[in-house]
PDB file of C-alpha atoms and ligand atoms in Angstrom:
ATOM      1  CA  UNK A  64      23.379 -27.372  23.928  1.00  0.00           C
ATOM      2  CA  UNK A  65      25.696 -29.006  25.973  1.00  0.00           C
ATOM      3  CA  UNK A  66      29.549 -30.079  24.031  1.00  0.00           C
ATOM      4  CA  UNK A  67      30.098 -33.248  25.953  1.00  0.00           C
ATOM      5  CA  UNK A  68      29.780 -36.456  24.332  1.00  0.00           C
ATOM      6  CA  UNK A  69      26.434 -38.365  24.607  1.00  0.00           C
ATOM      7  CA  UNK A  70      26.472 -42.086  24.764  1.00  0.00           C
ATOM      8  CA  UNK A  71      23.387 -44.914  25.171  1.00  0.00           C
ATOM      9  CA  UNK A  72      24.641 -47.380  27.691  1.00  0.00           C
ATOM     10  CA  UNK A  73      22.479 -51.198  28.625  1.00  0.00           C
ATOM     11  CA  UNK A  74      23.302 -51.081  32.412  1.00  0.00           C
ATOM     12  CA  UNK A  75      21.515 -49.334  35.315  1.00  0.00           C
ATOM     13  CA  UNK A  76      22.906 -46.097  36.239  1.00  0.00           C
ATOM     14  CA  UNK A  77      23.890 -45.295  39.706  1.00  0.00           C
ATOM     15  CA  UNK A  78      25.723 -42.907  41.760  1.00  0.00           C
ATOM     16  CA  UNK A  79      29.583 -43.875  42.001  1.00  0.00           C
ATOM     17  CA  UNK A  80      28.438 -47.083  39.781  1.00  0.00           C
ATOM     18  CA  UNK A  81      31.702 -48.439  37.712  1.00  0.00           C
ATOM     19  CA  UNK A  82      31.030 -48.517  34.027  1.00  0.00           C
ATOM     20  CA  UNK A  83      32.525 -50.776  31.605  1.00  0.00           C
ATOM     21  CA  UNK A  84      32.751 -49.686  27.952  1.00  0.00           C
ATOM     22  CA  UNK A  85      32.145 -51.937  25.038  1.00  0.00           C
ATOM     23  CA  UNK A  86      35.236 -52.087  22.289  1.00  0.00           C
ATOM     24  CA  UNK A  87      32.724 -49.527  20.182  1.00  0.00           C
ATOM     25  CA  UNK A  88      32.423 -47.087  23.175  1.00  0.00           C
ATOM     26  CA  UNK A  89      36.121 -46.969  23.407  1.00  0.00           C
ATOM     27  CA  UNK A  90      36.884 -46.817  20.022  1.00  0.00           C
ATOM     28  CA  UNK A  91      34.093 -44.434  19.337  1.00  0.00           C
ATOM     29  CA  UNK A  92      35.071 -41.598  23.146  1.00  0.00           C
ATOM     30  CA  UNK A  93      38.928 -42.570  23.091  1.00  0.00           C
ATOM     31  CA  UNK A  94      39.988 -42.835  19.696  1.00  0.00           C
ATOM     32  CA  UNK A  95      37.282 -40.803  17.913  1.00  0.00           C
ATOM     33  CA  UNK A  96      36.350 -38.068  20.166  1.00  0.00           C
ATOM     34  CA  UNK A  97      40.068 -38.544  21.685  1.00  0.00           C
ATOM     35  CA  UNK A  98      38.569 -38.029  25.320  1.00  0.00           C
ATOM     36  CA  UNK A  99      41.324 -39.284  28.403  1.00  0.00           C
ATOM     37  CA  UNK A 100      40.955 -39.910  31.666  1.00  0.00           C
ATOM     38  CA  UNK A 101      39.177 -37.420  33.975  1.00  0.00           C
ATOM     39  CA  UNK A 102      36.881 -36.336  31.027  1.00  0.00           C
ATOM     40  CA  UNK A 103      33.426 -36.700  31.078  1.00  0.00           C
ATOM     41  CA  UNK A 104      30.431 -38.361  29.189  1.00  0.00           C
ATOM     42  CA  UNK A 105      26.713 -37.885  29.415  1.00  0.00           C
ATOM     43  CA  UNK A 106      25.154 -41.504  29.703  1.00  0.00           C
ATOM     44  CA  UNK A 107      21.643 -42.309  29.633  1.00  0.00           C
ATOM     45  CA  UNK A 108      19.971 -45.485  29.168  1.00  0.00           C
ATOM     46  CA  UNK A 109      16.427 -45.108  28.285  1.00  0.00           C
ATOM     47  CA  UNK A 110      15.528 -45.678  32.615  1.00  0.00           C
ATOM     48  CA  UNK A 111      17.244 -43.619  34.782  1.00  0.00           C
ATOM     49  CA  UNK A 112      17.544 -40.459  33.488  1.00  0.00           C
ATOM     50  CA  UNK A 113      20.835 -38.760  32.306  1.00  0.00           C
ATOM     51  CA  UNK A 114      24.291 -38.910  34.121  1.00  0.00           C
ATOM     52  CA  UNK A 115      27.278 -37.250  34.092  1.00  0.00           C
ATOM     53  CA  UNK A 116      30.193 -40.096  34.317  1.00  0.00           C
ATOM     54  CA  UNK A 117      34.136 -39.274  34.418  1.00  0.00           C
ATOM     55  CA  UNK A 118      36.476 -41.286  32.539  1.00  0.00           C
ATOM     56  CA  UNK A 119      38.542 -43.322  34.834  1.00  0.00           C
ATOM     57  CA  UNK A 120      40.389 -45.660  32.085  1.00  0.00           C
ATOM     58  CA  UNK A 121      40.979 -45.188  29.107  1.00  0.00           C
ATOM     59  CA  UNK A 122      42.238 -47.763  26.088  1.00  0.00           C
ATOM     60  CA  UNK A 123      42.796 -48.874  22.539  1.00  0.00           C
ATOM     61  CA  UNK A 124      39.470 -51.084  22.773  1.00  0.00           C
ATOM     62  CA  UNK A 125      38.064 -50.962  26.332  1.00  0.00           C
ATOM     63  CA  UNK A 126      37.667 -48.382  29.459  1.00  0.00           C
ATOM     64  CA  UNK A 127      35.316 -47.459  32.425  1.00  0.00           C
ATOM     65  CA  UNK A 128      33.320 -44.968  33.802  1.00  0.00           C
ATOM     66  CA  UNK A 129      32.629 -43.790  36.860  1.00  0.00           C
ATOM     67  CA  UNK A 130      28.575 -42.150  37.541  1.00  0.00           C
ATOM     68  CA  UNK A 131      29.402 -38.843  39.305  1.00  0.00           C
ATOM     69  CA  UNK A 132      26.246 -37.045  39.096  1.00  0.00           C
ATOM     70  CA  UNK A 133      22.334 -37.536  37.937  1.00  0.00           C
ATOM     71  CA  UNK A 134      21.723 -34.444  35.378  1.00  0.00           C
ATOM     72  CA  UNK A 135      18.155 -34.941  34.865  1.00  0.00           C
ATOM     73  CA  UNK A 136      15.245 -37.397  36.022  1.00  0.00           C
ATOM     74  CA  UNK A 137      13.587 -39.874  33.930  1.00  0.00           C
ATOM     75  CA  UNK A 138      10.924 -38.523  31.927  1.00  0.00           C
ATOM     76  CA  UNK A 139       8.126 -39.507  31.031  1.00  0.00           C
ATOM     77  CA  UNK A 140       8.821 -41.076  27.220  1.00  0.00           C
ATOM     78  CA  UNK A 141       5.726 -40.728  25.224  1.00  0.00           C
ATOM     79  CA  UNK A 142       4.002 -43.206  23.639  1.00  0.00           C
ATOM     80  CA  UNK A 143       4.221 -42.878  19.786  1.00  0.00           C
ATOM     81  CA  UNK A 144       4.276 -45.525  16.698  1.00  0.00           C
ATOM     82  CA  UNK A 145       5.001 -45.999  13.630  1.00  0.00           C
ATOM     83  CA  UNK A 146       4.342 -48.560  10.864  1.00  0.00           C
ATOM     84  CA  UNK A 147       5.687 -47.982   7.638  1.00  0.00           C
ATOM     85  CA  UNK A 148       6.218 -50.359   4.903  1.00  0.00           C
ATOM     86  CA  UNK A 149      10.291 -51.338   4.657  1.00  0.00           C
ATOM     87  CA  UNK A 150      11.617 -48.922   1.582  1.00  0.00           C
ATOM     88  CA  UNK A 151      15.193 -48.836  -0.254  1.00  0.00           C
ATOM     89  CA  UNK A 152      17.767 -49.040   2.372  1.00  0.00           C
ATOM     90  CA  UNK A 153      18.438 -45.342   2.251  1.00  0.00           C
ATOM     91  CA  UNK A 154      15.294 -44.323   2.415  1.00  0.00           C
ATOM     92  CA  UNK A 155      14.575 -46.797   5.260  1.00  0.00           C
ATOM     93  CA  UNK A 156      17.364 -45.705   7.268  1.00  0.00           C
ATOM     94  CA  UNK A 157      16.022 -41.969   6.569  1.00  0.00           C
ATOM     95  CA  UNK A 158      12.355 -43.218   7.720  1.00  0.00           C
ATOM     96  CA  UNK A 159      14.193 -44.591  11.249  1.00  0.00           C
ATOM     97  CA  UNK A 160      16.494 -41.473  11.469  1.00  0.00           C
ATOM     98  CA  UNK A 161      13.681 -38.941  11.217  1.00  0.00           C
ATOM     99  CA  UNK A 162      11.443 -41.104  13.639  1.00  0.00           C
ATOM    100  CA  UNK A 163      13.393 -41.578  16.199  1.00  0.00           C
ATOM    101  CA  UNK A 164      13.989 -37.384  16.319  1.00  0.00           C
ATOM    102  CA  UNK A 165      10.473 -37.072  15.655  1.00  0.00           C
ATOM    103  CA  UNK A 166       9.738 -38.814  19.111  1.00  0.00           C
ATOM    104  CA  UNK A 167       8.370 -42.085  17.998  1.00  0.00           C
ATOM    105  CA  UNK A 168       8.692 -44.882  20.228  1.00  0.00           C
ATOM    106  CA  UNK A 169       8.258 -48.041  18.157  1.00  0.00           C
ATOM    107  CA  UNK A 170       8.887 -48.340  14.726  1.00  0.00           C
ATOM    108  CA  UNK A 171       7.386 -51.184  13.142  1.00  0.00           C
ATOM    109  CA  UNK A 172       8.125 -52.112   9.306  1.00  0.00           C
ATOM    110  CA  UNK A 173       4.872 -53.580   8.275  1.00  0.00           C
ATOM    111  CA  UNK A 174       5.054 -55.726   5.020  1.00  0.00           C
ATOM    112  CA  UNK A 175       1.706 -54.889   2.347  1.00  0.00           C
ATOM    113  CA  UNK A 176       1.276 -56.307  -1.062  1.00  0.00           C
ATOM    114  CA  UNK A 177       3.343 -53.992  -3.070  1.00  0.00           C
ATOM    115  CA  UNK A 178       6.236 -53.793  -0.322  1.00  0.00           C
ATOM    116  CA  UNK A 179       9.260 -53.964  -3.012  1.00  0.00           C
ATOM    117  CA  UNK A 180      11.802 -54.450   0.162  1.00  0.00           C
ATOM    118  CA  UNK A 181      10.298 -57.361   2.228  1.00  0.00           C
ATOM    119  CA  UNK A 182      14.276 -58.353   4.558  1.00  0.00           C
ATOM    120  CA  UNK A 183      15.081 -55.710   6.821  1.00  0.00           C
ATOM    121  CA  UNK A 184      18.069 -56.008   9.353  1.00  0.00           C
ATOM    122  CA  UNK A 185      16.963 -54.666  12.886  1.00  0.00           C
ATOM    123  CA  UNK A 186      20.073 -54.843  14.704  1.00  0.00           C
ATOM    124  CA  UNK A 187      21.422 -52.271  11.420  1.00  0.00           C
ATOM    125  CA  UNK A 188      18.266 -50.393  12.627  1.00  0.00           C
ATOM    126  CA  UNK A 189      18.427 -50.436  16.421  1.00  0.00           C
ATOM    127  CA  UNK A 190      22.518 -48.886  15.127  1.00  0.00           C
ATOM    128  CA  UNK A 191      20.877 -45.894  13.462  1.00  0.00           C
ATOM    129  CA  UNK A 192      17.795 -45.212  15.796  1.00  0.00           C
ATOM    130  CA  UNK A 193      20.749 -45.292  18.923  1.00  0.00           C
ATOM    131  CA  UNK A 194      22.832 -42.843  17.278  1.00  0.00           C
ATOM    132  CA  UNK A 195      20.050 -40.667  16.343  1.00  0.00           C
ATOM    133  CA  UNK A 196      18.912 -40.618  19.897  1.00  0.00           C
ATOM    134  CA  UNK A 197      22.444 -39.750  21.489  1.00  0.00           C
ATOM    135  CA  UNK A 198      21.652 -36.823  18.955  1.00  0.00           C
ATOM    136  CA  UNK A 199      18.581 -35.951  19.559  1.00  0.00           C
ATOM    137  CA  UNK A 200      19.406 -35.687  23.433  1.00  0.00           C
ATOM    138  CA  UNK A 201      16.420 -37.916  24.137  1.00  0.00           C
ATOM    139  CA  UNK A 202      16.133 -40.175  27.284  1.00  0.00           C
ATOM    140  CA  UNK A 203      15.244 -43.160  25.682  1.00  0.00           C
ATOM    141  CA  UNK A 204      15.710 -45.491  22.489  1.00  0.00           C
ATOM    142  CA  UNK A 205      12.617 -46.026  20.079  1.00  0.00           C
ATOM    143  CA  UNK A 206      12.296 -49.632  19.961  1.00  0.00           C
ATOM    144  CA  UNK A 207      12.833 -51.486  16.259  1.00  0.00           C
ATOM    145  CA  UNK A 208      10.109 -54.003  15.669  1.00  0.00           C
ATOM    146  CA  UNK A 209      10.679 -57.222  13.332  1.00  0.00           C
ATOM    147  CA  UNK A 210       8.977 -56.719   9.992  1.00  0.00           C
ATOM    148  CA  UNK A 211       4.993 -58.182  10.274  1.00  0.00           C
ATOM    149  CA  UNK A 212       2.242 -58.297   7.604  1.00  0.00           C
ATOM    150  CA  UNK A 213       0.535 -55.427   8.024  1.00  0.00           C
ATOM    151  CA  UNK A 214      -2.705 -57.805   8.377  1.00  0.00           C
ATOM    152  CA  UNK A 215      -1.279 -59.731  11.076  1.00  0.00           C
ATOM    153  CA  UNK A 216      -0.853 -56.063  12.869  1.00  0.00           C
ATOM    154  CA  UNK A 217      -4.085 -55.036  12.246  1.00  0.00           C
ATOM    155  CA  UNK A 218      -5.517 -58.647  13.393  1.00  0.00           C
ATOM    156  CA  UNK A 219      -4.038 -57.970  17.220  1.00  0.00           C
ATOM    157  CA  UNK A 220      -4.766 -54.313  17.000  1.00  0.00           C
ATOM    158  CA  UNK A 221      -5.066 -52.878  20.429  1.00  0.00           C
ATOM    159  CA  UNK A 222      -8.629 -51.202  19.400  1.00  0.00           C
ATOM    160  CA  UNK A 223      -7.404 -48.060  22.328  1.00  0.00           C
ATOM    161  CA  UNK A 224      -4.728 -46.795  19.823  1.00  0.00           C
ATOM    162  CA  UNK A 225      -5.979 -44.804  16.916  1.00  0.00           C
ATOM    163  CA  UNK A 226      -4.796 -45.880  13.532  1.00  0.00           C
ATOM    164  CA  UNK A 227      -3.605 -42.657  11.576  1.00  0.00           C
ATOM    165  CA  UNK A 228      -3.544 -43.951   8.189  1.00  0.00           C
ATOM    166  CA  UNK A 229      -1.812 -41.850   5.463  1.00  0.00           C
ATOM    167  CA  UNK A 230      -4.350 -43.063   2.348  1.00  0.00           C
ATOM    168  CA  UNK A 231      -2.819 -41.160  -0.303  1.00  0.00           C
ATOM    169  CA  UNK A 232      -5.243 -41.778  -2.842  1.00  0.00           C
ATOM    170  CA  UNK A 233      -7.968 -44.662  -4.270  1.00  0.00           C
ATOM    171  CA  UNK A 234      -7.100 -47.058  -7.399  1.00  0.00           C
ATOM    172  CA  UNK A 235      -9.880 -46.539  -9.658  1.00  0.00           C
ATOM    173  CA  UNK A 236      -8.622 -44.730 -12.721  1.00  0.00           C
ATOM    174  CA  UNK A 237     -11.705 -43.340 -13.410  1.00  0.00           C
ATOM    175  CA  UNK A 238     -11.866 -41.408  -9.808  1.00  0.00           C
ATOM    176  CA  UNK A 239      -9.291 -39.375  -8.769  1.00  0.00           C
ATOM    177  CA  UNK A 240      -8.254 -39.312  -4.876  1.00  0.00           C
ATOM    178  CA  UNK A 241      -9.537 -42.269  -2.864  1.00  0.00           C
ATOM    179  CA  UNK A 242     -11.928 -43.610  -5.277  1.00  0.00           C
ATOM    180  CA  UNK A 243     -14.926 -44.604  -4.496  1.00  0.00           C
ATOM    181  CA  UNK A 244     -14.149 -44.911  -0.645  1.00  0.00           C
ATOM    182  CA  UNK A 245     -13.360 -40.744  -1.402  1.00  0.00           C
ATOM    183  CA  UNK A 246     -10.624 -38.962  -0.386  1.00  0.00           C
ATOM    184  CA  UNK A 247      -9.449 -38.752   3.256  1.00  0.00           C
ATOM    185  CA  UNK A 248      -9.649 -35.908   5.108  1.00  0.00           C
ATOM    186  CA  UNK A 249      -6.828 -33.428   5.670  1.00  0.00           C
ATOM    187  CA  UNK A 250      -4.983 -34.574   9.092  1.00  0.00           C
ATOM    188  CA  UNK A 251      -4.535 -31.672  10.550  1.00  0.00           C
ATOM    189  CA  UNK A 252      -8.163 -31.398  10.687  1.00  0.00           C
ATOM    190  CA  UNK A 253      -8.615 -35.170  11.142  1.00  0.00           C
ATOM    191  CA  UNK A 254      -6.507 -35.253  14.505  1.00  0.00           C
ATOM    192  CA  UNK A 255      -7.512 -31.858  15.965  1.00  0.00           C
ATOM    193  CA  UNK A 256     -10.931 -33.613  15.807  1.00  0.00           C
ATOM    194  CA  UNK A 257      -9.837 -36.563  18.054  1.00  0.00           C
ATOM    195  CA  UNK A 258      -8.497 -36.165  22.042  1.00  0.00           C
ATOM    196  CA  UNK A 259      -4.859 -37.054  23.270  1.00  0.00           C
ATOM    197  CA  UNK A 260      -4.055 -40.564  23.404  1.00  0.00           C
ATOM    198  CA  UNK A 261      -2.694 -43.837  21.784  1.00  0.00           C
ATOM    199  CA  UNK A 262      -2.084 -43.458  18.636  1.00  0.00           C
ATOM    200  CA  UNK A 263       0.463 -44.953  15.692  1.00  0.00           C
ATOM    201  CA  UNK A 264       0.929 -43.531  11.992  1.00  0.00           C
ATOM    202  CA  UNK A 265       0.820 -46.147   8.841  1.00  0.00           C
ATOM    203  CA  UNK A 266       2.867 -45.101   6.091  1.00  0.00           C
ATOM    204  CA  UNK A 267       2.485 -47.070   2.833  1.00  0.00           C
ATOM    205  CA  UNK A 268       5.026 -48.570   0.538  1.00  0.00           C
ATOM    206  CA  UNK A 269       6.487 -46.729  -3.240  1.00  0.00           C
ATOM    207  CA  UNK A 270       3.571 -48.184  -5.057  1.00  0.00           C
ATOM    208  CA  UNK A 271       1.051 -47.285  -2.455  1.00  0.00           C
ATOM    209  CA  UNK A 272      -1.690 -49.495  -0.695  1.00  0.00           C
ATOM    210  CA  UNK A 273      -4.103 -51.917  -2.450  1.00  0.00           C
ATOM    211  CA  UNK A 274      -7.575 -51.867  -2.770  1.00  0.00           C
ATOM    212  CA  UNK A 275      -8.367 -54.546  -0.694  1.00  0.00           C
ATOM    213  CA  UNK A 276      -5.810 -52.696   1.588  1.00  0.00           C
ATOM    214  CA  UNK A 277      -7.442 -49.783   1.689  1.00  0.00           C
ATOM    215  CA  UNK A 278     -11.128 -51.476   1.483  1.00  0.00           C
ATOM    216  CA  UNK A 279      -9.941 -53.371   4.717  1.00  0.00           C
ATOM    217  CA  UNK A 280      -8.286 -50.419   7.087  1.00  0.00           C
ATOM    218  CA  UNK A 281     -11.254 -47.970   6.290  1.00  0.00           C
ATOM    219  CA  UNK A 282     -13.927 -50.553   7.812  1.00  0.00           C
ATOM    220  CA  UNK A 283     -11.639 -50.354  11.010  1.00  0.00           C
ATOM    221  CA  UNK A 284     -13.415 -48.380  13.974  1.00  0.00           C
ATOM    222  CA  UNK A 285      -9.694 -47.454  15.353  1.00  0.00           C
ATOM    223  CA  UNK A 286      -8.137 -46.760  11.967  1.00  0.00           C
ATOM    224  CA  UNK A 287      -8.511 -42.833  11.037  1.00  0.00           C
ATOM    225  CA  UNK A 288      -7.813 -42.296   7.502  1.00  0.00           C
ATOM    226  CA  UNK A 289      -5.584 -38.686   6.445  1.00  0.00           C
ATOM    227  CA  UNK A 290      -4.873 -36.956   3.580  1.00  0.00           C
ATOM    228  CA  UNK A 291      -1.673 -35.542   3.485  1.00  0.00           C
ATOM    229  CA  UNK A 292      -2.215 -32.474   0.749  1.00  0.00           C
ATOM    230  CA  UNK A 293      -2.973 -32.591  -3.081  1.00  0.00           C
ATOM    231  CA  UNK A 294       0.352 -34.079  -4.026  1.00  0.00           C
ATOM    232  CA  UNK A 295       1.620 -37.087  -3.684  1.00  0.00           C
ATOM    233  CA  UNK A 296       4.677 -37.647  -1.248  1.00  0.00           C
ATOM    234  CA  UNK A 297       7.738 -40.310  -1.119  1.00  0.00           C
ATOM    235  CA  UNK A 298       6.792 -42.285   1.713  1.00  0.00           C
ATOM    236  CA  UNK A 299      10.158 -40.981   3.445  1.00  0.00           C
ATOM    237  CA  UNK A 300       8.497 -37.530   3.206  1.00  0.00           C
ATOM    238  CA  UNK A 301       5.047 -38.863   4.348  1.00  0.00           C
ATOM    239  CA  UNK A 302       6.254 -40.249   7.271  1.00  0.00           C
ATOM    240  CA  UNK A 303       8.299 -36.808   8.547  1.00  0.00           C
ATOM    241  CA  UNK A 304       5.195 -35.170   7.606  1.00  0.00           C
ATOM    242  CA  UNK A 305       2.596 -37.080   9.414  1.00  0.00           C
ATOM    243  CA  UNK A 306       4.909 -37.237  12.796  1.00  0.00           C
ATOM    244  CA  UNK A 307       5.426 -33.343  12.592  1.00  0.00           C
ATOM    245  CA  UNK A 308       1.960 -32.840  11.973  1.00  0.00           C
ATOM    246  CA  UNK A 309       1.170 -35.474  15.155  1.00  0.00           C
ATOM    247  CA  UNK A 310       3.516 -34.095  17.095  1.00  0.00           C
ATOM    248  CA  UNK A 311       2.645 -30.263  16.968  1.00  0.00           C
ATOM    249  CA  UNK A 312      -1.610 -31.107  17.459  1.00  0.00           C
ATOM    250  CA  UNK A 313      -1.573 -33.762  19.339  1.00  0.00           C
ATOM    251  CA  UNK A 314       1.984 -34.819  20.757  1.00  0.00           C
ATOM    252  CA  UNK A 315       5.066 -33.434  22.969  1.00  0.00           C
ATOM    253  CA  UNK A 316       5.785 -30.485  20.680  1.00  0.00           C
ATOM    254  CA  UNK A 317       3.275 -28.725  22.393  1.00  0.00           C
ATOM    255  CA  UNK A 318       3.342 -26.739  25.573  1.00  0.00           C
ATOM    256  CA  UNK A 319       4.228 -28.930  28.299  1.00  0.00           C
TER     257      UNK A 319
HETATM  258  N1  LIG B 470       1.196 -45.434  -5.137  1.00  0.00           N
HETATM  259  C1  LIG B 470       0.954 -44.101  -4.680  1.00  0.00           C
HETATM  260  C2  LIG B 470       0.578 -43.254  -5.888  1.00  0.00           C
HETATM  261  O1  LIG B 470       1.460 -43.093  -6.724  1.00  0.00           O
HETATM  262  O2  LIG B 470      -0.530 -42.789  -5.903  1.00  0.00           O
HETATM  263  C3  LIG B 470       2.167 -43.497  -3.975  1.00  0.00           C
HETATM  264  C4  LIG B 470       2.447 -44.033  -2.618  1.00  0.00           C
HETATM  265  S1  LIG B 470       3.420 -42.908  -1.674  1.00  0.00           S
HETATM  266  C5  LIG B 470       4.895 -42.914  -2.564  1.00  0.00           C
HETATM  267  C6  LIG B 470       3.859 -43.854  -0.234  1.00  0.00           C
HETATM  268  C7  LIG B 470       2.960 -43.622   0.972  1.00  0.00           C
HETATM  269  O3  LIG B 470       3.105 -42.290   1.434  1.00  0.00           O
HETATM  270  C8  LIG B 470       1.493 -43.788   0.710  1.00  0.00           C
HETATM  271  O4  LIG B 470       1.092 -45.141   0.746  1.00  0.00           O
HETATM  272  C9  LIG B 470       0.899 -42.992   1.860  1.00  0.00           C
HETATM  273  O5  LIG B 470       0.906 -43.756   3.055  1.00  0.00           O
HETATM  274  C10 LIG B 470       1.870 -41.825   1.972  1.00  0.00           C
HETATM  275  N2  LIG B 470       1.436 -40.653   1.226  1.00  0.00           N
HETATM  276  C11 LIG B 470       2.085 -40.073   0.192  1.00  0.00           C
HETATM  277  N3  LIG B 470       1.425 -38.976  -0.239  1.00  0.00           N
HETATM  278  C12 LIG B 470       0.319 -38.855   0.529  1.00  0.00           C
HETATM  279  C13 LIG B 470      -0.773 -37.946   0.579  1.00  0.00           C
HETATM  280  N4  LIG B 470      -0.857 -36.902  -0.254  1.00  0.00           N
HETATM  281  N5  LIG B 470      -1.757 -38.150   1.498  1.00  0.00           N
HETATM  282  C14 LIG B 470      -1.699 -39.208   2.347  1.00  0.00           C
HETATM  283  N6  LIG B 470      -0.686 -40.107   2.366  1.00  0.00           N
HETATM  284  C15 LIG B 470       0.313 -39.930   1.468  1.00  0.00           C
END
């Protein structure tokens, strides 16, 4: 694992390109990582692959770049959501953290009837899932979406994209486990069942999905309903669960 500092730049990269820092970039290689000139950076940003640049100024609040060398190509990014019903700020940031280094590439908060945290601030979002990709060493940023109802999602579904729906259990007291709908089945087995392609996890919110909810995704041909185990998880936990368990069967954790 390379040393040198990683950093997520907006402009095209190319060879010999000048690169102007932003007051952040400065602060954060110059004052921070106390880098000077003739250093070097890793840049990437999400289209043309991964650069080494040299420092060629270097100030309080501003300094440039210069693109000496492409360190690898573009790859292919994936194509991985998730929707997951805003939480406590912590536990949100957690959710976007553990996404982003779990290879998802949108992550939509989806508002349901008992979502407790309804406001969330992207650009605080887009901050965390950037950092956690310079981290992760991948070559691109997940993209944040604005919070939508999660009907309004499912009403401009793209029908292509499977649905993996984390149901953790039914509301009738008198039925444990799904109700009357019955329990989902265990994902691991649900996904090895289905081939590779588009797909996008739905996490629910601390108090769970409704009825009508639930009623409403399982009469969805593209939704896929999942159990995650006999207990029931935070939905911080579900959500690192369900993209591991993606991820390992069906996604980029497996033999390339
Ligand atoms: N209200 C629920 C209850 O107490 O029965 C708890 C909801 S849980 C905290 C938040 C979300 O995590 C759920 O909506 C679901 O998407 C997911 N989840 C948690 N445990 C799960 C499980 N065992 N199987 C499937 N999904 C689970």
């Amino acid at each position: 694992m390379s040393t040198i500092p990683r950093l997520f730049v907006k402009a095209d990269l190319s060879l010999g390109a000048p690169l102007a820092l932003t007051s952040e970039q400065a602060n954060y290689l110059f004052r921070v990582l106390r880098l000077k000139v003739n250093d070097t950076v890793r840049v990437f940003n999400g289209r043309d692959g991964e650069w080494h640049a040299i420092v060629t100024e270097a100030m309080r609040s501003a300094g440039f770049l210069r693109l000496d060398e492409q360190i690898i190509e573009q790859a292919d990014i994936g194509d991985l959501q998730l929707l997951f019903a805003p939480l406590k700020k912590t536990c949100t940031d957690f959710v976007v953290e553990k996404a982003t280094e779990l290879g998802a590439t949108l992550i939509q908060p989806v508002i349901t009837k008992r979502t407790q945290t309804t406001t969330v601030r992207v650009s605080r979002l887009e901050k965390i899932v950037e950092e956690a990709a310079e981290q992760t060493e991948r070559l691109d940023i997940p993209l944040v979406g604005e919070p939508i109802q999660l009907f309004e999602a499912l009403k401009k579904w793209n029908p292509e994209r499977r649905l993996i729906y984390c149901d953790e259990a039914g509301d009738s007291p008198d039925e444990n486990w799904g109700g009357k709908s019955g329990r989902a089945e265990p994902m691991v087995e649900a996904i090895s069942a289905v081939e590779d392609g588009l797909a996008a996890i739905l996490i629910g919110p601390e108090g769970g999905f409704s009825s009508e909810e639930r009623e409403f995704l399982r009469q969805q041909e593209f939704v896929i309903p999942v159990s995650l185990g006999p207990r029931i998880l935070r939905a911080e936990t579900a959500a690192v669960s369900a993209l591991t368990l993606w991820q390992a069967i069906r996604g980029d954790w497996r033999p390339s």
